[in-house]
Amino acid sequence: MLEWMHDPAVNRHFRDDFAHKTPADVQSFIRSAVSGDARHYAICDAAGTYEGTVSLKHIDTASGRAEYAIVLRHDAQGRGYASFATREILRIAFQELGLRCVYLNVRQENTHAIAFYEHIGFRRLQGANPYPVPDDAPDGLLWYDIENM
């Protein structure tokens, strides 16, 4: 996990300062992986090698929605892990948790991620954003969502 956190090619579009995360930070994150209003899952290859993390954050069963996030090691990108993990986390959101909608935000310059989200089926929101905006949200965020079909 520290590999992608400390890799500027991976973390350059993130709000959080992952470049200064420590092994203790990673261990704390792992301990809280499935608790409260979030679920974080490791993405691994067939041999069990960690390739990234896919998450549902701010799970709100009352409103039927959650925020999606994904990150992959640089070497894992383009190998199908993101598609598989995203489809699985959406299955969990819709079938296991009974959510109606999963949303995300992305910086407009992150064109690679935008193309991926649109390929998966997320739709770009037009007009007013109905989802919680983080206090540290930069200008230029695009918002997407996908509904349970």
PDB file of C-alpha atoms in Angstrom:
ATOM      1  CA  MET A   1       0.000   0.000   0.000  1.00  0.00           C
ATOM      2  CA  LEU A   2       2.847   2.375   0.767  1.00  0.00           C
ATOM      3  CA  GLU A   3       4.117   1.798  -2.770  1.00  0.00           C
ATOM      4  CA  TRP A   4       1.182   3.594  -4.417  1.00  0.00           C
ATOM      5  CA  MET A   5       0.918   6.113  -1.586  1.00  0.00           C
ATOM      6  CA  HIS A   6       4.475   7.243  -2.220  1.00  0.00           C
ATOM      7  CA  ASP A   7       4.218   7.071  -6.029  1.00  0.00           C
ATOM      8  CA  PRO A   8       3.547  10.536  -7.529  1.00  0.00           C
ATOM      9  CA  ALA A   9       2.289   8.903 -10.739  1.00  0.00           C
ATOM     10  CA  VAL A  10      -0.536   7.391  -8.674  1.00  0.00           C
ATOM     11  CA  ASN A  11      -1.243   9.959  -5.944  1.00  0.00           C
ATOM     12  CA  ARG A  12      -0.973  13.215  -7.935  1.00  0.00           C
ATOM     13  CA  HIS A  13      -4.754  13.561  -8.276  1.00  0.00           C
ATOM     14  CA  PHE A  14      -5.611  12.897  -4.626  1.00  0.00           C
ATOM     15  CA  ARG A  15      -6.534  15.513  -2.016  1.00  0.00           C
ATOM     16  CA  ASP A  16      -4.843  13.697   0.872  1.00  0.00           C
ATOM     17  CA  ASP A  17      -1.078  13.886   1.358  1.00  0.00           C
ATOM     18  CA  PHE A  18      -0.307  10.204   0.824  1.00  0.00           C
ATOM     19  CA  ALA A  19       3.381  10.870   0.166  1.00  0.00           C
ATOM     20  CA  HIS A  20       3.973  11.230   3.900  1.00  0.00           C
ATOM     21  CA  LYS A  21       1.967   8.225   5.091  1.00  0.00           C
ATOM     22  CA  THR A  22       3.814   5.730   7.272  1.00  0.00           C
ATOM     23  CA  PRO A  23       3.545   1.980   7.879  1.00  0.00           C
ATOM     24  CA  ALA A  24       1.583   2.820  11.047  1.00  0.00           C
ATOM     25  CA  ASP A  25      -0.929   4.790   8.949  1.00  0.00           C
ATOM     26  CA  VAL A  26      -1.387   1.783   6.667  1.00  0.00           C
ATOM     27  CA  GLN A  27      -1.879  -0.583   9.605  1.00  0.00           C
ATOM     28  CA  SER A  28      -4.488   1.733  11.114  1.00  0.00           C
ATOM     29  CA  PHE A  29      -6.344   1.890   7.788  1.00  0.00           C
ATOM     30  CA  ILE A  30      -6.340  -1.912   7.479  1.00  0.00           C
ATOM     31  CA  ARG A  31      -7.676  -2.365  11.031  1.00  0.00           C
ATOM     32  CA  SER A  32     -10.634  -0.130  10.190  1.00  0.00           C
ATOM     33  CA  ALA A  33     -11.271  -1.663   6.756  1.00  0.00           C
ATOM     34  CA  VAL A  34     -14.836  -2.807   7.410  1.00  0.00           C
ATOM     35  CA  SER A  35     -16.308  -0.673  10.137  1.00  0.00           C
ATOM     36  CA  GLY A  36     -18.684   2.197  10.618  1.00  0.00           C
ATOM     37  CA  ASP A  37     -19.792   3.857   7.425  1.00  0.00           C
ATOM     38  CA  ALA A  38     -17.030   2.500   5.166  1.00  0.00           C
ATOM     39  CA  ARG A  39     -15.867  -0.716   3.572  1.00  0.00           C
ATOM     40  CA  HIS A  40     -12.400  -1.015   2.086  1.00  0.00           C
ATOM     41  CA  TYR A  41     -11.290  -4.136   0.222  1.00  0.00           C
ATOM     42  CA  ALA A  42      -7.857  -5.181  -0.960  1.00  0.00           C
ATOM     43  CA  ILE A  43      -7.557  -5.943  -4.658  1.00  0.00           C
ATOM     44  CA  CYS A  44      -5.219  -8.905  -5.127  1.00  0.00           C
ATOM     45  CA  ASP A  45      -3.980 -10.954  -8.055  1.00  0.00           C
ATOM     46  CA  ALA A  46      -4.373 -14.757  -8.273  1.00  0.00           C
ATOM     47  CA  ALA A  47      -1.250 -15.253  -6.160  1.00  0.00           C
ATOM     48  CA  GLY A  48      -2.547 -12.960  -3.414  1.00  0.00           C
ATOM     49  CA  THR A  49      -0.287 -10.005  -4.235  1.00  0.00           C
ATOM     50  CA  TYR A  50      -1.802  -6.686  -3.207  1.00  0.00           C
ATOM     51  CA  GLU A  51      -2.640  -4.562  -6.267  1.00  0.00           C
ATOM     52  CA  GLY A  52      -4.826  -1.813  -4.782  1.00  0.00           C
ATOM     53  CA  THR A  53      -7.883  -0.918  -2.744  1.00  0.00           C
ATOM     54  CA  VAL A  54     -11.539  -0.381  -3.662  1.00  0.00           C
ATOM     55  CA  SER A  55     -13.881   1.329  -1.228  1.00  0.00           C
ATOM     56  CA  LEU A  56     -17.358   2.412  -0.354  1.00  0.00           C
ATOM     57  CA  LYS A  57     -17.209   5.441   1.922  1.00  0.00           C
ATOM     58  CA  HIS A  58     -19.891   7.486   3.664  1.00  0.00           C
ATOM     59  CA  ILE A  59     -22.322   4.584   3.407  1.00  0.00           C
ATOM     60  CA  ASP A  60     -25.748   5.982   4.200  1.00  0.00           C
ATOM     61  CA  THR A  61     -28.413   3.284   4.201  1.00  0.00           C
ATOM     62  CA  ALA A  62     -31.137   5.840   5.011  1.00  0.00           C
ATOM     63  CA  SER A  63     -30.510   7.738   1.779  1.00  0.00           C
ATOM     64  CA  GLY A  64     -29.438   4.579  -0.043  1.00  0.00           C
ATOM     65  CA  ARG A  65     -26.092   5.889  -1.232  1.00  0.00           C
ATOM     66  CA  ALA A  66     -22.335   5.674  -0.741  1.00  0.00           C
ATOM     67  CA  GLU A  67     -19.187   7.183  -2.211  1.00  0.00           C
ATOM     68  CA  TYR A  68     -16.905   4.989  -4.342  1.00  0.00           C
ATOM     69  CA  ALA A  69     -13.122   5.165  -4.445  1.00  0.00           C
ATOM     70  CA  ILE A  70     -10.411   3.034  -6.025  1.00  0.00           C
ATOM     71  CA  VAL A  71      -6.646   3.118  -6.256  1.00  0.00           C
ATOM     72  CA  LEU A  72      -4.213   0.726  -7.910  1.00  0.00           C
ATOM     73  CA  ARG A  73      -0.472   0.373  -7.825  1.00  0.00           C
ATOM     74  CA  HIS A  74       1.011   1.878 -10.988  1.00  0.00           C
ATOM     75  CA  ASP A  75       2.129  -1.549 -12.254  1.00  0.00           C
ATOM     76  CA  ALA A  76      -1.389  -2.953 -11.751  1.00  0.00           C
ATOM     77  CA  GLN A  77      -3.119  -0.347 -13.899  1.00  0.00           C
ATOM     78  CA  GLY A  78      -4.447  -1.445 -17.264  1.00  0.00           C
ATOM     79  CA  ARG A  79      -4.622  -5.128 -16.306  1.00  0.00           C
ATOM     80  CA  GLY A  80      -8.349  -5.457 -15.556  1.00  0.00           C
ATOM     81  CA  TYR A  81      -8.162  -5.235 -11.769  1.00  0.00           C
ATOM     82  CA  ALA A  82     -10.093  -1.945 -11.605  1.00  0.00           C
ATOM     83  CA  SER A  83     -12.969  -3.244 -13.736  1.00  0.00           C
ATOM     84  CA  PHE A  84     -13.286  -6.451 -11.735  1.00  0.00           C
ATOM     85  CA  ALA A  85     -13.034  -4.682  -8.357  1.00  0.00           C
ATOM     86  CA  THR A  86     -15.486  -1.955  -9.358  1.00  0.00           C
ATOM     87  CA  ARG A  87     -18.082  -4.411 -10.565  1.00  0.00           C
ATOM     88  CA  GLU A  88     -17.688  -6.366  -7.317  1.00  0.00           C
ATOM     89  CA  ILE A  89     -17.968  -3.302  -5.055  1.00  0.00           C
ATOM     90  CA  LEU A  90     -21.081  -2.216  -6.980  1.00  0.00           C
ATOM     91  CA  ARG A  91     -22.533  -5.699  -6.469  1.00  0.00           C
ATOM     92  CA  ILE A  92     -21.876  -5.351  -2.731  1.00  0.00           C
ATOM     93  CA  ALA A  93     -23.410  -1.860  -2.691  1.00  0.00           C
ATOM     94  CA  PHE A  94     -26.572  -2.803  -4.547  1.00  0.00           C
ATOM     95  CA  GLN A  95     -27.184  -6.444  -3.659  1.00  0.00           C
ATOM     96  CA  GLU A  96     -25.745  -6.807  -0.157  1.00  0.00           C
ATOM     97  CA  LEU A  97     -26.215  -3.305   1.256  1.00  0.00           C
ATOM     98  CA  GLY A  98     -29.372  -2.475  -0.689  1.00  0.00           C
ATOM     99  CA  LEU A  99     -28.108   0.928  -1.794  1.00  0.00           C
ATOM    100  CA  ARG A 100     -29.772   2.809  -4.646  1.00  0.00           C
ATOM    101  CA  CYS A 101     -26.836   4.918  -5.811  1.00  0.00           C
ATOM    102  CA  VAL A 102     -23.039   5.055  -5.695  1.00  0.00           C
ATOM    103  CA  TYR A 103     -21.302   8.343  -6.457  1.00  0.00           C
ATOM    104  CA  LEU A 104     -17.770   9.661  -6.893  1.00  0.00           C
ATOM    105  CA  ASN A 105     -15.880  12.832  -7.569  1.00  0.00           C
ATOM    106  CA  VAL A 106     -12.832  13.192  -9.768  1.00  0.00           C
ATOM    107  CA  ARG A 107     -10.571  16.055 -10.765  1.00  0.00           C
ATOM    108  CA  GLN A 108     -11.364  17.181 -14.286  1.00  0.00           C
ATOM    109  CA  GLU A 109      -7.730  16.774 -15.373  1.00  0.00           C
ATOM    110  CA  ASN A 110      -7.771  13.071 -14.433  1.00  0.00           C
ATOM    111  CA  THR A 111      -8.907  12.057 -17.910  1.00  0.00           C
ATOM    112  CA  HIS A 112      -7.744   8.444 -17.558  1.00  0.00           C
ATOM    113  CA  ALA A 113      -9.987   7.919 -14.514  1.00  0.00           C
ATOM    114  CA  ILE A 114     -12.900   9.736 -16.152  1.00  0.00           C
ATOM    115  CA  ALA A 115     -12.726   7.452 -19.197  1.00  0.00           C
ATOM    116  CA  PHE A 116     -12.700   4.413 -16.888  1.00  0.00           C
ATOM    117  CA  TYR A 117     -15.695   5.602 -14.832  1.00  0.00           C
ATOM    118  CA  GLU A 118     -17.713   6.329 -17.962  1.00  0.00           C
ATOM    119  CA  HIS A 119     -16.781   2.931 -19.428  1.00  0.00           C
ATOM    120  CA  ILE A 120     -18.061   1.211 -16.262  1.00  0.00           C
ATOM    121  CA  GLY A 121     -21.371   3.077 -16.501  1.00  0.00           C
ATOM    122  CA  PHE A 122     -21.045   6.019 -14.130  1.00  0.00           C
ATOM    123  CA  ARG A 123     -22.821   9.078 -15.535  1.00  0.00           C
ATOM    124  CA  ARG A 124     -21.565  12.627 -15.181  1.00  0.00           C
ATOM    125  CA  LEU A 125     -23.928  14.835 -13.219  1.00  0.00           C
ATOM    126  CA  GLN A 126     -25.116  18.050 -14.775  1.00  0.00           C
ATOM    127  CA  GLY A 127     -26.360  20.961 -12.693  1.00  0.00           C
ATOM    128  CA  ALA A 128     -26.461  21.002  -8.909  1.00  0.00           C
ATOM    129  CA  ASN A 129     -24.542  18.298  -7.070  1.00  0.00           C
ATOM    130  CA  PRO A 130     -26.762  16.389  -4.609  1.00  0.00           C
ATOM    131  CA  TYR A 131     -23.865  14.674  -2.791  1.00  0.00           C
ATOM    132  CA  PRO A 132     -21.771  15.749   0.216  1.00  0.00           C
ATOM    133  CA  VAL A 133     -18.814  17.910  -0.813  1.00  0.00           C
ATOM    134  CA  PRO A 134     -15.662  17.466   1.304  1.00  0.00           C
ATOM    135  CA  ASP A 135     -14.479  20.593   3.104  1.00  0.00           C
ATOM    136  CA  ASP A 136     -11.104  20.335   1.345  1.00  0.00           C
ATOM    137  CA  ALA A 137     -12.592  19.774  -2.114  1.00  0.00           C
ATOM    138  CA  PRO A 138     -10.620  21.588  -4.795  1.00  0.00           C
ATOM    139  CA  ASP A 139     -12.227  23.546  -7.601  1.00  0.00           C
ATOM    140  CA  GLY A 140     -12.824  21.636 -10.792  1.00  0.00           C
ATOM    141  CA  LEU A 141     -14.276  18.435  -9.383  1.00  0.00           C
ATOM    142  CA  LEU A 142     -16.595  16.471 -11.607  1.00  0.00           C
ATOM    143  CA  TRP A 143     -19.301  14.355 -10.008  1.00  0.00           C
ATOM    144  CA  TYR A 144     -20.543  11.001 -11.274  1.00  0.00           C
ATOM    145  CA  ASP A 145     -23.015   8.434 -10.071  1.00  0.00           C
ATOM    146  CA  ILE A 146     -24.433   5.070 -10.978  1.00  0.00           C
ATOM    147  CA  GLU A 147     -27.816   3.776  -9.919  1.00  0.00           C
ATOM    148  CA  ASN A 148     -28.914   0.270  -9.087  1.00  0.00           C
ATOM    149  CA  MET A 149     -30.491  -1.188 -12.185  1.00  0.00           C
TER     150      MET A 149
END
